[in-house]
Coordinates of C-alpha atoms in Angstrom, one line a residue:
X82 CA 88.4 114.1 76.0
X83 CA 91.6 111.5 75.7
X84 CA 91.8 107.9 74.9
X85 CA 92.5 107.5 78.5
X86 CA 89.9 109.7 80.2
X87 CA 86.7 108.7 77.3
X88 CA 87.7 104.6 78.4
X89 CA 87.3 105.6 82.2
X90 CA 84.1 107.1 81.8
X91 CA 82.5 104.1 79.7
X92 CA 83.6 102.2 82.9
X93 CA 81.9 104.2 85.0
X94 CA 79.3 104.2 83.3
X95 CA 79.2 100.4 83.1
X96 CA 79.5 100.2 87.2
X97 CA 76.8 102.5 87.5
X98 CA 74.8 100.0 85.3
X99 CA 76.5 96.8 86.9
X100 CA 75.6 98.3 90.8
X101 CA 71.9 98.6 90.1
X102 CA 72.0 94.7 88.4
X103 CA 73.6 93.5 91.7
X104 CA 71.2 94.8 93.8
X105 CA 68.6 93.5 91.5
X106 CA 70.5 90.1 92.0
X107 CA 70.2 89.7 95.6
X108 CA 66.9 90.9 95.9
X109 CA 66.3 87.9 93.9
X110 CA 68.1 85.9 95.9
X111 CA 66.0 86.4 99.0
X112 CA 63.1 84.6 97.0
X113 CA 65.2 82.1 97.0
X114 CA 66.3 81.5 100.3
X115 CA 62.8 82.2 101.4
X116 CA 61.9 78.7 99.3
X117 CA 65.1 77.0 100.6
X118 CA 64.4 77.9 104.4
X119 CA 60.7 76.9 103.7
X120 CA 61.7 73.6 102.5
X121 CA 64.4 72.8 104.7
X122 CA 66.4 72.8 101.9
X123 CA 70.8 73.5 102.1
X124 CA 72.2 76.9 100.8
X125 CA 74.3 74.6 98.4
X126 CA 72.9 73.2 95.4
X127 CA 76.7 72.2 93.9
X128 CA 74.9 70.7 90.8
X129 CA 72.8 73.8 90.0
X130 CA 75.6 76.1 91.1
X131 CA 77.7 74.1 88.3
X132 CA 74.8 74.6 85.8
X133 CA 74.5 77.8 86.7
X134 CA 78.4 78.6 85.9
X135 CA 78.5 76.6 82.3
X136 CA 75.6 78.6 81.3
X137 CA 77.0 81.6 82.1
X138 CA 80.4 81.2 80.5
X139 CA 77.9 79.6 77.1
X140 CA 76.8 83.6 76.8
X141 CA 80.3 84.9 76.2
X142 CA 80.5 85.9 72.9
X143 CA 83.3 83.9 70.6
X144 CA 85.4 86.9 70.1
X145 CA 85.7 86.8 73.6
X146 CA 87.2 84.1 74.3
X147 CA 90.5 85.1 75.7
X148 CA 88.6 86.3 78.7
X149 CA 86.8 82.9 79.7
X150 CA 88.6 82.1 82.6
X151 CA 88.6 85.7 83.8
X152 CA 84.8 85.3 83.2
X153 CA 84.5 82.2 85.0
X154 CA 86.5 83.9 88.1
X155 CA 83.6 86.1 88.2
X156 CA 80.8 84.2 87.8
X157 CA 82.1 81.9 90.8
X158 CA 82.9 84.6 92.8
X159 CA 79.3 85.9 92.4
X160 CA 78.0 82.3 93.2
X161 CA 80.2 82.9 96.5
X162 CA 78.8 86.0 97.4
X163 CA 75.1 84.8 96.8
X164 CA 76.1 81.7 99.4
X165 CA 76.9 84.4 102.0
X166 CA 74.0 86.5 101.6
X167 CA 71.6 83.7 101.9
X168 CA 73.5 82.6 104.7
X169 CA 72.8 86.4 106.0
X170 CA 69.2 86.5 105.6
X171 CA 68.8 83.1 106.8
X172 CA 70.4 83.6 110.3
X173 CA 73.2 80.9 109.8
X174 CA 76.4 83.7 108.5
X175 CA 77.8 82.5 112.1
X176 CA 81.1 80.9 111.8
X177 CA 82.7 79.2 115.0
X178 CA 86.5 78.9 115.5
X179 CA 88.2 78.1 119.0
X180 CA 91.0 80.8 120.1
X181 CA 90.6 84.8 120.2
X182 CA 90.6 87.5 117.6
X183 CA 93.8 87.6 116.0
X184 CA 94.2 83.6 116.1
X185 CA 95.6 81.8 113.4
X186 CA 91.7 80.0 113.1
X187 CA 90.6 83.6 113.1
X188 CA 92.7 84.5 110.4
X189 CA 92.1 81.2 108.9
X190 CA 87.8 82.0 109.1
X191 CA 88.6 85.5 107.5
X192 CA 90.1 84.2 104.7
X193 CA 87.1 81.4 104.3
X194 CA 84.2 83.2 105.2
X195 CA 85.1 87.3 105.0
X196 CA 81.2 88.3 105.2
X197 CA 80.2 85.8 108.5
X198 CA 80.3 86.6 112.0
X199 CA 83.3 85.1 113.9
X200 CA 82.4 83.6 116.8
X201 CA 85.0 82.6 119.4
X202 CA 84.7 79.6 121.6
X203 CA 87.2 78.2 124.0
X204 CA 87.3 74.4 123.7
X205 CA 87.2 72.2 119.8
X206 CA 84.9 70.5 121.4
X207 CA 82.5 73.7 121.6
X208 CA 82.9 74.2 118.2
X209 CA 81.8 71.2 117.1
X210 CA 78.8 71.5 119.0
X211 CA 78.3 75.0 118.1
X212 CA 77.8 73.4 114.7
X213 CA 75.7 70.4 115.9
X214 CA 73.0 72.5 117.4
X215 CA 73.4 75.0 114.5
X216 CA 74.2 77.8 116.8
X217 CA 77.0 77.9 113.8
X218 CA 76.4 77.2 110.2
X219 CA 80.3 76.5 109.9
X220 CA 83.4 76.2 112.3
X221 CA 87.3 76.0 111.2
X222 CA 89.9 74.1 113.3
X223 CA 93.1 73.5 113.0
X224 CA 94.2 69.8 111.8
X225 CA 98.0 69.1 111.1
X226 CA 101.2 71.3 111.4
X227 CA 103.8 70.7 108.5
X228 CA 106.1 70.6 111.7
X229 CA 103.7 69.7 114.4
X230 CA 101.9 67.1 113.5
X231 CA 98.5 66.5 113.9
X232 CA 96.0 68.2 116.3
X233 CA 95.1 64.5 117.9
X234 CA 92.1 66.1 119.9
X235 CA 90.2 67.7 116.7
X236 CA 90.5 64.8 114.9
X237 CA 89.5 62.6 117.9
X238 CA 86.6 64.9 117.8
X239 CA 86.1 64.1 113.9
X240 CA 85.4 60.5 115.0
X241 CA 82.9 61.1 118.0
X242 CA 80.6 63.7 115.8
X243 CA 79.4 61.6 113.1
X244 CA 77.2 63.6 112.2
X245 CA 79.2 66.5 111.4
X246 CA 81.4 66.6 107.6
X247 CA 84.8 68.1 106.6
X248 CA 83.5 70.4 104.1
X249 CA 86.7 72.1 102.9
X250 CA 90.3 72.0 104.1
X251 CA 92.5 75.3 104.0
X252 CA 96.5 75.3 104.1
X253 CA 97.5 78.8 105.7
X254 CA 101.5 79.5 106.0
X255 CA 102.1 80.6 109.3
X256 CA 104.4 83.0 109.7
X257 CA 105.5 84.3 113.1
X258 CA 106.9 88.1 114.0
X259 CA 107.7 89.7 117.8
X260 CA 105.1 92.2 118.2
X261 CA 105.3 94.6 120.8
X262 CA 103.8 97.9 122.5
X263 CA 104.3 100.8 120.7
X264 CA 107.5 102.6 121.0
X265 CA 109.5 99.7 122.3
X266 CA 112.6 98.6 120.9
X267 CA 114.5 95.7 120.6
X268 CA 116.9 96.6 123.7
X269 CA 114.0 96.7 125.8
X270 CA 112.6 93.3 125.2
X271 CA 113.5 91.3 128.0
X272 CA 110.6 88.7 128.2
X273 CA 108.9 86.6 125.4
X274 CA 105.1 85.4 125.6
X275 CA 103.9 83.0 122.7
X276 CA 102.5 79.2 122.5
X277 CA 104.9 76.7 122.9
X278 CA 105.4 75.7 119.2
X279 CA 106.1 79.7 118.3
X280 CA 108.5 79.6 120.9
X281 CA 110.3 76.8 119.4
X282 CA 110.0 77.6 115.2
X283 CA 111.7 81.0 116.8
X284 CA 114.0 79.0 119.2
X285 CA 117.2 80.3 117.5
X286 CA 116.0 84.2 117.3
X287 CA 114.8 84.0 121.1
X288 CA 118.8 82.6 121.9
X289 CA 120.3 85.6 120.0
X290 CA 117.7 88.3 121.9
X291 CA 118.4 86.5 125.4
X292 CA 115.3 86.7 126.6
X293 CA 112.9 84.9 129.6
X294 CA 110.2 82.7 127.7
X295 CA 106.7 82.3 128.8
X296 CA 104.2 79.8 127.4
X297 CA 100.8 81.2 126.7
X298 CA 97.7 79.0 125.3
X299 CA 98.2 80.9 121.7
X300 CA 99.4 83.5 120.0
X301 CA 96.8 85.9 119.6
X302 CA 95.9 85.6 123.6
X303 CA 99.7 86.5 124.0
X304 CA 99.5 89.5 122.1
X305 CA 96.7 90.4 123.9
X306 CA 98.3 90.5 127.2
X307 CA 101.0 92.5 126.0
X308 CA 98.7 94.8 125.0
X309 CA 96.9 94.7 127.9
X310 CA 99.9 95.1 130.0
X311 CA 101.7 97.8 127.8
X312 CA 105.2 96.8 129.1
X313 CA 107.7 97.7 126.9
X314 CA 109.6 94.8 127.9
X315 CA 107.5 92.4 127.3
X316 CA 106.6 91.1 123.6
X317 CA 104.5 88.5 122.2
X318 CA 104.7 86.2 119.0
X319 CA 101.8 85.9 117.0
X320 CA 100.5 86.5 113.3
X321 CA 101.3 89.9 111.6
X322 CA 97.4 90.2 111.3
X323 CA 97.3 90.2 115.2
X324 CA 99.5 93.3 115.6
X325 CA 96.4 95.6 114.2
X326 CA 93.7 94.0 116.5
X327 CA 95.7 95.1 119.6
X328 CA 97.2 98.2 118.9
X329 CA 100.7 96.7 119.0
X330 CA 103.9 97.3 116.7
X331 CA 106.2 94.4 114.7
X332 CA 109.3 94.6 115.9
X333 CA 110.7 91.7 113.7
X334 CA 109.3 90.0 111.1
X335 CA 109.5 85.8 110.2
X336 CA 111.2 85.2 113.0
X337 CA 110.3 81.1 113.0
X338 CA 113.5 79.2 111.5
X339 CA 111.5 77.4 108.3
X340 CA 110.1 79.1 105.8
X341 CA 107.6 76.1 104.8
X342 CA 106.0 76.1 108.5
X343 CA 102.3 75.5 106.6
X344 CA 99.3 74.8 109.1
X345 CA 96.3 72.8 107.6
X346 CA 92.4 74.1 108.6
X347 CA 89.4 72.5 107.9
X348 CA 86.1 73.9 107.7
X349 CA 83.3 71.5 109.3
X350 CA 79.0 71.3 108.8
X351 CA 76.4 69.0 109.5
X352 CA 75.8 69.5 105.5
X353 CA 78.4 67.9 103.1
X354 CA 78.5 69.7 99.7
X355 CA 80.4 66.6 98.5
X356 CA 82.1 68.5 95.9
X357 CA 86.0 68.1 95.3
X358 CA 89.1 66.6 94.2
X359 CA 89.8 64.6 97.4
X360 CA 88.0 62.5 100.5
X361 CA 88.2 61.3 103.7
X362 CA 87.6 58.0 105.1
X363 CA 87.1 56.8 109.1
X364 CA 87.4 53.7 109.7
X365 CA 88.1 50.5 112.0
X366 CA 89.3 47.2 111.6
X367 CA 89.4 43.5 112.8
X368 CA 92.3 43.1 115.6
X369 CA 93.4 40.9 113.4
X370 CA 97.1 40.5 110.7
X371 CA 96.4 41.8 107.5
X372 CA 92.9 43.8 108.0
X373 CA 94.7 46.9 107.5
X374 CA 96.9 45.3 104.5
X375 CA 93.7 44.3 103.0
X376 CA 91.9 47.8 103.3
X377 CA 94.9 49.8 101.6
X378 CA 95.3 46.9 98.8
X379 CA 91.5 47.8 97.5
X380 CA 92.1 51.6 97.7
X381 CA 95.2 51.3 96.0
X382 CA 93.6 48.4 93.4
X383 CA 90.7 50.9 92.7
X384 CA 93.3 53.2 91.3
X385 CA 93.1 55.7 94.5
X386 CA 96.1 57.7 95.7
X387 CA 96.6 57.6 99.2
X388 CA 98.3 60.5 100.6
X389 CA 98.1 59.7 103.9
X390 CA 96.9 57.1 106.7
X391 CA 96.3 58.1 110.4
X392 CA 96.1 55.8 113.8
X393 CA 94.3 56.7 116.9
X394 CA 93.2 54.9 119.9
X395 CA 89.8 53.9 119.8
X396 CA 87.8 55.6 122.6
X397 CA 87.2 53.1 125.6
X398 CA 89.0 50.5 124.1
X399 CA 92.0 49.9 125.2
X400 CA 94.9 48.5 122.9
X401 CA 92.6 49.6 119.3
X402 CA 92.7 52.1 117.1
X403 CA 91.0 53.8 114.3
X404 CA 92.0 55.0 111.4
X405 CA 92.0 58.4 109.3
X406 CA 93.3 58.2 105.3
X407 CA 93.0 61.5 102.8
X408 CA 92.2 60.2 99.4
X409 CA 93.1 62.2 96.5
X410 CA 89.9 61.5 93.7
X411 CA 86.1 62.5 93.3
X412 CA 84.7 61.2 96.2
X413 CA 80.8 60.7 95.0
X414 CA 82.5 58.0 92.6
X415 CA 83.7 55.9 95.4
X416 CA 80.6 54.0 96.1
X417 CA 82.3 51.2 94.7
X418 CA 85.2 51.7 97.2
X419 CA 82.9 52.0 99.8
X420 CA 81.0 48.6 99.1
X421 CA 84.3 46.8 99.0
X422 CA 85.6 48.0 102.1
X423 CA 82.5 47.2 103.8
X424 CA 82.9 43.6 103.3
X425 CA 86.0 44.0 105.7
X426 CA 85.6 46.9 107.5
X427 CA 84.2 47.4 111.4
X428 CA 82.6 50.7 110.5
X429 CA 83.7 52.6 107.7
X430 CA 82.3 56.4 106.4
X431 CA 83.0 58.9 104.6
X432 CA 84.2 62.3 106.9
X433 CA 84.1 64.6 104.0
X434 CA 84.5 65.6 99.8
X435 CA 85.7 68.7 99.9
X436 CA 89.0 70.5 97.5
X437 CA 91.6 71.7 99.4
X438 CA 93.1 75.0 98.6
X439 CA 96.2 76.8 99.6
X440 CA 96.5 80.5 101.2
X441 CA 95.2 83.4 98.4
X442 CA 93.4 80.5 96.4
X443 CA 89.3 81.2 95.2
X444 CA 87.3 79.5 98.1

């Protein structure tokens, strides 16, 4: 036997090995969530998940030290996987999203949650409910367009569901492509179907193809009509991921003018983790100079970095707004903050601690 062919059977050997101890890992787990759902306790324990991962990465041997943060990789990505199991075997692996298959929120809830059960809603507001009555563990909406803007109505929605936390937020690079039935052709193209905005990141592509454009409510529900129709001369924009779902060929690729067109998810529960590198604060204010002057002086005199500050009409009440700021810094320290804003604040909370990651990032 080789070098190469003696190392590949110790490996096997070692999977063999490590696929019995992973079964024997779950099974444990189901004591577990049997306790947890017993107690009415939440999947996430973020301090004994931490404990659990530091005493992990104490076992590795010092000769191995090289391979701690490949170690660490694993042992969090087990901690994942145990999350989605118990969310399994406790009935709450749904995860709520508002579009159809194929939507960028789909695609954002795959990448999140690749074990739950995707279930599609056709309103925000549904999903937020979906999650209020726990008919969903979890839902993911879109929140700001690097081009865009913000979605107004789910963060609207943000401020009327108190009782609901941002639990993580996602960035997903959108990336658009002209997908069409199979065996069509450019030269056949003579009508385009996308949302609005896809239309217009691919404005300059759509001039040079000359074609009719027709607004749909989003992508993937456009490239489901063309699949539906199978008209070769009509194509849809939408996500490469869509093209699979619906039978249906790319017949470009990044068509969208900017290469940076980034759109921001976040993932919402009734239970925050409060674990992370930034938070998010609600709040409302005197109709009065200098309330909002005096709100961002103590954030900034706490030593906080505010990345970004948000007005919105306040519901019912004509001529005031609320406000939305994303806070970079640990969130569970900000009691301070909290106190002193409350001295001058209407109503002020805390919407959610949560890290926010970028496309192909560990969740």
């Amino acid at each position: 036997m080789d070098i190469l062919s003696d190392a590949r059977a110790q490996i096997d050997a070692i999977d063999k090995q490590m696929a019995a101890l992973f079964v024997a890992r779950m099974d444990a787990v189901r004591a577990v969530i049997a306790y947890k759902k017993e107690h009415e306790l939440p999947i996430l324990d973020a301090a004994r998940e931490e404990a659990v991962v530091q005493k992990n990465l104490a076992l590795l041997p010092e000769n191995a030290a090289e391979m701690h943060l490949f170690y660490e990789d694993f042992i969090r990505h087990n901690m994942a996987l145990s999350r989605a199991w118990q969310a399994k075997l406790r009935g709450s692996d749904v995860v709520a999203y508002q579009g159809v298959p194929g939507a960028f929120s789909f695609i954002a809830l795959k990448a999140l949650f690749p074990h739950a059960k995707a279930e599609q809603f056709s309103r925000f507001g549904d999903v937020f409910e979906a999650v209020e009555t726990d008919a969903a563990a979890y839902g993911v909406l879109p929140f700001e367009n690097s081009h865009a803007g913000d979605v107004a109505e789910v963060l609207d929605l943000c401020f009327a569901h108190p009782g609901v936390f941002v639990t993580q937020v996602y960035d997903l690079a959108v990336t658009q492509n002209l997908l069409c039935v199979p065996g069509a052709s450019l030269a056949d193209i003579k009508t385009v179907v996308s949302h609005p905005q896809a239309l217009q990141q691919s404005a300059r592509f759509l001039k040079n193809l000359n074609v009719t454009q027709q607004e749909y409510p989003n992508t993937a529900a456009a490239a489901q009509f063309v699949a539906q129709t199978g008209d070769k001369t009509v194509a849809a924009i939408a996500a490469k991921e869509t093209a699979a779902l619906y039978g249906l060929s790319i017949l470009a690729k990044d068509i969208n003018e900017s290469a940076d067109n980034t759109t921001r998810f976040i993932v919402i529960g009734k239970e925050n983790p409060a674990v992370g590198n930034r938070f998010s604060l609600l709040f409302t204010v005197e109709h009065t100079a200098g309330s909002l002057a005096r709100v961002i002086q103590i954030i900034g005199a706490q030593g906080y970095n505010m990345e970004c500050i948000k007005s919105r009409p306040m519901p019912h009440v004509s001529w005031e707004y609320y406000f939305y700021t994303e806070i970079v810094g640990d969130g569970n320290g900000a009691k301070a903050l909290l106190a002193s804003l409350q001295t001058i604040c209407k109503e002020v909370r805390i919407l959610g601690v949560y890290h926010r990651i970028a496309e192909g990032e560990k969740t």
